[in-house]
CSV table of C-alpha atoms and ligand atoms in Angstrom, one decimal:
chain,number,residue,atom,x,y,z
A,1,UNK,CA,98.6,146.1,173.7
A,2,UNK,CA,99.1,149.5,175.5
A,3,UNK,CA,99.3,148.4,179.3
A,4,UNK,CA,99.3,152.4,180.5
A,5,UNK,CA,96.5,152.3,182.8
A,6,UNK,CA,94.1,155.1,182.5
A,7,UNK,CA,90.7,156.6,183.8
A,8,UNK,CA,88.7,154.6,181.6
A,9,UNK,CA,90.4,151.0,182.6
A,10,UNK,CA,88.7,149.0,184.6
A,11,UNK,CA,89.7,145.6,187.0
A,12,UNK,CA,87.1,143.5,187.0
A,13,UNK,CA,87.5,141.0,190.3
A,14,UNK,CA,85.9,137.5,189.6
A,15,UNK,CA,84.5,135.8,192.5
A,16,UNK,CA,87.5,135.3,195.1
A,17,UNK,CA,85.4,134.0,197.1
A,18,UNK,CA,86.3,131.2,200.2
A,19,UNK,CA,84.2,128.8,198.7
A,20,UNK,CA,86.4,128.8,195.4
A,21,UNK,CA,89.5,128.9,197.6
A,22,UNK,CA,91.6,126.0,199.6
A,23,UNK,CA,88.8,124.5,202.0
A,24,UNK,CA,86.0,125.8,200.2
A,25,UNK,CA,82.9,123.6,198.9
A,26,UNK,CA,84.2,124.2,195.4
A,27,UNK,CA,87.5,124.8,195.6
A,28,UNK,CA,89.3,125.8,192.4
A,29,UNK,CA,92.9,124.3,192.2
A,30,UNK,CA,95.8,126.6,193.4
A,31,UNK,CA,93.1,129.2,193.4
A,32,UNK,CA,94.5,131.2,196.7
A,33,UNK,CA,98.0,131.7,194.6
A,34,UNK,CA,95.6,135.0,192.9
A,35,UNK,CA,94.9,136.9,196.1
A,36,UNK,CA,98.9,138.5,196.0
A,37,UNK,CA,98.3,138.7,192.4
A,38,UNK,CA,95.0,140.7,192.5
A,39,UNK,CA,96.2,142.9,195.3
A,40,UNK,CA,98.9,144.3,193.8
A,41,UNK,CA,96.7,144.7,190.3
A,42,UNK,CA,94.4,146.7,192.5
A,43,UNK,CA,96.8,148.9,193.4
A,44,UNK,CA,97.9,149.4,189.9
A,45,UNK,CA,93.8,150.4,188.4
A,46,UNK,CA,92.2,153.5,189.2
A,47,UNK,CA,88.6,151.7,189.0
A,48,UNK,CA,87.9,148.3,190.6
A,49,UNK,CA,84.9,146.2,190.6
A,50,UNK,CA,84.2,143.0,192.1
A,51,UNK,CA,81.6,140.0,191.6
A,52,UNK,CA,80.0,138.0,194.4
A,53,UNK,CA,78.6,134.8,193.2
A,54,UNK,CA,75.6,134.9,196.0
A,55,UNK,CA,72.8,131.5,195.8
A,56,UNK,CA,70.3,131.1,198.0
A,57,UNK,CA,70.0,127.7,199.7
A,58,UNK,CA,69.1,125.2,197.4
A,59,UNK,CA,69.9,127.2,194.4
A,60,UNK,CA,69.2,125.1,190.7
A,61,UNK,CA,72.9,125.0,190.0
A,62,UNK,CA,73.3,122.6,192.9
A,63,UNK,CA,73.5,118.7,192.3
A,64,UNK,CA,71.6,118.4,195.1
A,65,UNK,CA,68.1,120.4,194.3
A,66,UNK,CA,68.5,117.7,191.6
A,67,UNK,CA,68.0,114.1,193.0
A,68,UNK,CA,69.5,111.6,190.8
A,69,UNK,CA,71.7,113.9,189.6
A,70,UNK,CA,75.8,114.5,191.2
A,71,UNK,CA,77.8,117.7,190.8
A,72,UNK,CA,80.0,118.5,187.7
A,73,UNK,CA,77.1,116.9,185.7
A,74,UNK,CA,75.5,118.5,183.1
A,75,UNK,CA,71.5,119.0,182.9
A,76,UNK,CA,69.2,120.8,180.7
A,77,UNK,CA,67.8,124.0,182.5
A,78,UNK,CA,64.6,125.6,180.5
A,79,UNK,CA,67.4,128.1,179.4
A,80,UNK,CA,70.0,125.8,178.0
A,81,UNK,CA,72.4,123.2,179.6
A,82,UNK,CA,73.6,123.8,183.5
A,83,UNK,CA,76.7,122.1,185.4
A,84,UNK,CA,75.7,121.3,188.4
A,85,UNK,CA,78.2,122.2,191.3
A,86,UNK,CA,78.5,121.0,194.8
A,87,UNK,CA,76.2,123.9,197.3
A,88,UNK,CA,78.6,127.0,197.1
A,89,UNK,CA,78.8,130.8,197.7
A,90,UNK,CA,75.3,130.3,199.8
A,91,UNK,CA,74.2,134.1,200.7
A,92,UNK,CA,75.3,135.2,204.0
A,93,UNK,CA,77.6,132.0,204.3
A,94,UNK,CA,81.3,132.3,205.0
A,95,UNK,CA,82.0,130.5,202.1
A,96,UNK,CA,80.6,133.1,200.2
A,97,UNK,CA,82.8,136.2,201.7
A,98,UNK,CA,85.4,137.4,199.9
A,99,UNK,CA,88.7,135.8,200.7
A,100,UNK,CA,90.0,137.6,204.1
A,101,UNK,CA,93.3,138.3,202.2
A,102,UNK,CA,91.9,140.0,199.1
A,103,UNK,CA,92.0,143.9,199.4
A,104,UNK,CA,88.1,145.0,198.7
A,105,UNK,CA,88.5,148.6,200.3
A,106,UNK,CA,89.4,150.7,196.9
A,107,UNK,CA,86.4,148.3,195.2
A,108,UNK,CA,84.3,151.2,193.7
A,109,UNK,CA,81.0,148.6,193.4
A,110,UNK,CA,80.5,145.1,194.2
A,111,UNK,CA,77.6,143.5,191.4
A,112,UNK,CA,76.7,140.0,193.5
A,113,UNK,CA,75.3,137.4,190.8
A,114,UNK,CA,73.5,133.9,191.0
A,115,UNK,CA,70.6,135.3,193.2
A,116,UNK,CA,67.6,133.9,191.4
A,117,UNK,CA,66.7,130.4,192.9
A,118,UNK,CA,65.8,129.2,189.2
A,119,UNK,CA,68.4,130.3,187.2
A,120,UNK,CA,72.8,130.9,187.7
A,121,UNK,CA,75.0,133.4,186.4
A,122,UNK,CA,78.5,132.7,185.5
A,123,UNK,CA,78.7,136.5,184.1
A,124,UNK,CA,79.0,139.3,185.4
A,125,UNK,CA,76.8,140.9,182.8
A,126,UNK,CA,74.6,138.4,182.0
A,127,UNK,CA,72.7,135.5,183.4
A,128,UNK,CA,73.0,132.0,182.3
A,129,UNK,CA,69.4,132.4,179.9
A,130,UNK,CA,72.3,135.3,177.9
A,131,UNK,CA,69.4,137.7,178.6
A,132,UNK,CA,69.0,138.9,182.0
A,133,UNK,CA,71.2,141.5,182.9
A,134,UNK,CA,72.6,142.1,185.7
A,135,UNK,CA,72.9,145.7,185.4
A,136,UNK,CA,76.5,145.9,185.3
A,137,UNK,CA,77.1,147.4,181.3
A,138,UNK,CA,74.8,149.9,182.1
A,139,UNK,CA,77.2,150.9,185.3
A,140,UNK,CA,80.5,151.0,183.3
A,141,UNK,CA,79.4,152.3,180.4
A,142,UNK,CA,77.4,155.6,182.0
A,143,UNK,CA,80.6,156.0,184.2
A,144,UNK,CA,82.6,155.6,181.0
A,145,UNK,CA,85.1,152.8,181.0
A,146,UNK,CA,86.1,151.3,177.9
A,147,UNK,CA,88.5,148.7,178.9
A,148,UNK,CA,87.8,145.9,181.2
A,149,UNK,CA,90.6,143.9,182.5
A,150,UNK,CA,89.3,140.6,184.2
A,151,UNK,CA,91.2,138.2,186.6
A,152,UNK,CA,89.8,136.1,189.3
A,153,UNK,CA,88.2,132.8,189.6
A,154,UNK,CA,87.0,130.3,187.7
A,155,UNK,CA,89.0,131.3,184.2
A,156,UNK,CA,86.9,128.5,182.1
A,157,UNK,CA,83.4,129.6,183.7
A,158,UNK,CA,82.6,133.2,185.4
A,159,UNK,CA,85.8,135.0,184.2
A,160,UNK,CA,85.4,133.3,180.5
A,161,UNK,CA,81.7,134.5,180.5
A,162,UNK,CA,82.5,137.3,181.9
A,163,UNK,CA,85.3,138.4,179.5
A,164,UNK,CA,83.2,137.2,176.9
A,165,UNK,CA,80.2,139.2,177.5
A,166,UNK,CA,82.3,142.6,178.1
A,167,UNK,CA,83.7,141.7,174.3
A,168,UNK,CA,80.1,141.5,173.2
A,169,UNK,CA,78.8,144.5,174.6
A,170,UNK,CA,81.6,146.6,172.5
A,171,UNK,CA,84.3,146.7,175.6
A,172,UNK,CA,87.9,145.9,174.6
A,173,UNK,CA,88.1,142.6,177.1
A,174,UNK,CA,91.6,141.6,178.3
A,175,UNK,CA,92.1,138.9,180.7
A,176,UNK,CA,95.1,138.8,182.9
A,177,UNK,CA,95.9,135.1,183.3
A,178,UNK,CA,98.8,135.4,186.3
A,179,UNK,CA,95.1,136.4,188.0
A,180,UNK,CA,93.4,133.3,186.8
A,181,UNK,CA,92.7,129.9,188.2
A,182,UNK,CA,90.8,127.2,186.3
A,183,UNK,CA,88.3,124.1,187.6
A,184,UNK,CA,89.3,122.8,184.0
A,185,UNK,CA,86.1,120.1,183.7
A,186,UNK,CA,86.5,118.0,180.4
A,187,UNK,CA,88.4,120.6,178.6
A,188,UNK,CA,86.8,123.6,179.6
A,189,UNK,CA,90.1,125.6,180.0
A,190,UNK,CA,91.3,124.9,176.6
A,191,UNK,CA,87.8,125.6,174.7
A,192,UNK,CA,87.5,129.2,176.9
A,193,UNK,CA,90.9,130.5,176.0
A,194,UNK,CA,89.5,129.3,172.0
A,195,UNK,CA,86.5,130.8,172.7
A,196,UNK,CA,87.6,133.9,174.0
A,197,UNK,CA,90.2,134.4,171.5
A,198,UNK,CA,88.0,133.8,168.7
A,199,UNK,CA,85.5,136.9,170.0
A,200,UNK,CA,88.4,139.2,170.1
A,201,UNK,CA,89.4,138.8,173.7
A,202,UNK,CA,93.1,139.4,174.6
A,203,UNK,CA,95.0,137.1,176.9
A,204,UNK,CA,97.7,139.3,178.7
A,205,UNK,CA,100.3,136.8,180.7
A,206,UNK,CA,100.5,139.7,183.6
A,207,UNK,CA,100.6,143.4,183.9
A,208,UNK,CA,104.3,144.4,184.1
B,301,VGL,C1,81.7,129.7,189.3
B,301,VGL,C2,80.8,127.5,189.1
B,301,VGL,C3,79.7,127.9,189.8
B,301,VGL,C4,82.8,130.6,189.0
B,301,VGL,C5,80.5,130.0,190.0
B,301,VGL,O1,82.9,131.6,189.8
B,301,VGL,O2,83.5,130.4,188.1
B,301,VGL,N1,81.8,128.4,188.8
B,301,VGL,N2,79.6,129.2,190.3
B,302,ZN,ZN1,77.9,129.6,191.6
């Protein structure tokens, strides 16, 4: 892979976020080890963009808008199955503010996701029905990117679908995994990095 960074590379910040971080209501293991990691990849792009997961209270994704039901179990939403997850990344919550060690400043747009009460997003691009957009290919593509480097947090659900996704809309996709940390739910990590090699997206260990 050519790793010379240029105009039309982007990094793509997933969801560093307190909530996904040590303390947080879904905290992802090791998941504060990115923030160094991210920060000096940031410094490295001359383009960043970072997601927001952002529910309000009571969101579907959350066990408990589903009595009977506990989080990490699965359900069927009228658009497909849905994990449910412990109340996380409520809007205008701590736990849903960017980790206060994560540099934001040079972050040319921040595309928040998960907003609808009745459906979640693990994408950046595209909400968890696969249809409704979030806006962001129409944003990269008018301002002309072409290659989207991801890192951030979960690797086996928003950076995955994320990375995904960019692969499907005709961006090259390459996901830096030094960046990554995983929940890793019944073999989620293992079938995301399958997945995401089988569309075409590259795994890059780190940027040297
Ligand atoms: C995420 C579960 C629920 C993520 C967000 O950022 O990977 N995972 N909401
Ligand atoms: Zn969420």
């Amino acid at each position: 892979m050519n790793t010379t960074l240029g105009d039309d590379d982007l990094l793509l910040v997933i969801d560093v976020q307190n909530d996904f971080c040590a303390g947080g209501a879904l905290a992802v293991p090791d998941a504060d080890a990115v923030v160094p990691v991210i920060n000096r990849l940031t410094e490295r792009f001359d383009h960043v963009v970072l997601t927001q997961d952002w529910h309000p209270a009571g969101h579907s994704s959350f066990a408990k808008s589903h009595p009977g039901s506990a989080a990490f179990e699965a359900i069927n939403m009228p658009y497909g199955p849905q994990t449910l997850w412990p109340d996380h990344c409520v809007q205008g919550t701590i736990g849903a503010e960017f980790h206060s060690q994560l540099e934001t400043k040079r972050a040319e747009l921040v595309i928040r996701k998960g907003f609808r009460a009745g459906i979640d997003s693990y994408s950046a691009f595209f909400e968890n029905d696969r249809r409704t957009s979030t806006g962001l290919s129409g944003y990269l593509r008018e301002r002309g990117f072409n290659r989207i480097f991801l890192a951030g947090l979960a690797t086996d659900y928003c950076v995955y679908y994320s990375a995904l996704d960019a692969r499907r809309l005709g961006f090259d996709s390459v996901v830096i995994e030094a960046g990554c940390r995983a929940i890793n739910l019944a073999g989620s990590l293992d079938a995301a990095w399958s997945a995401m090699a089988d569309l075409g997206v590259q795994r890059l260990g780190d940027l040297s």
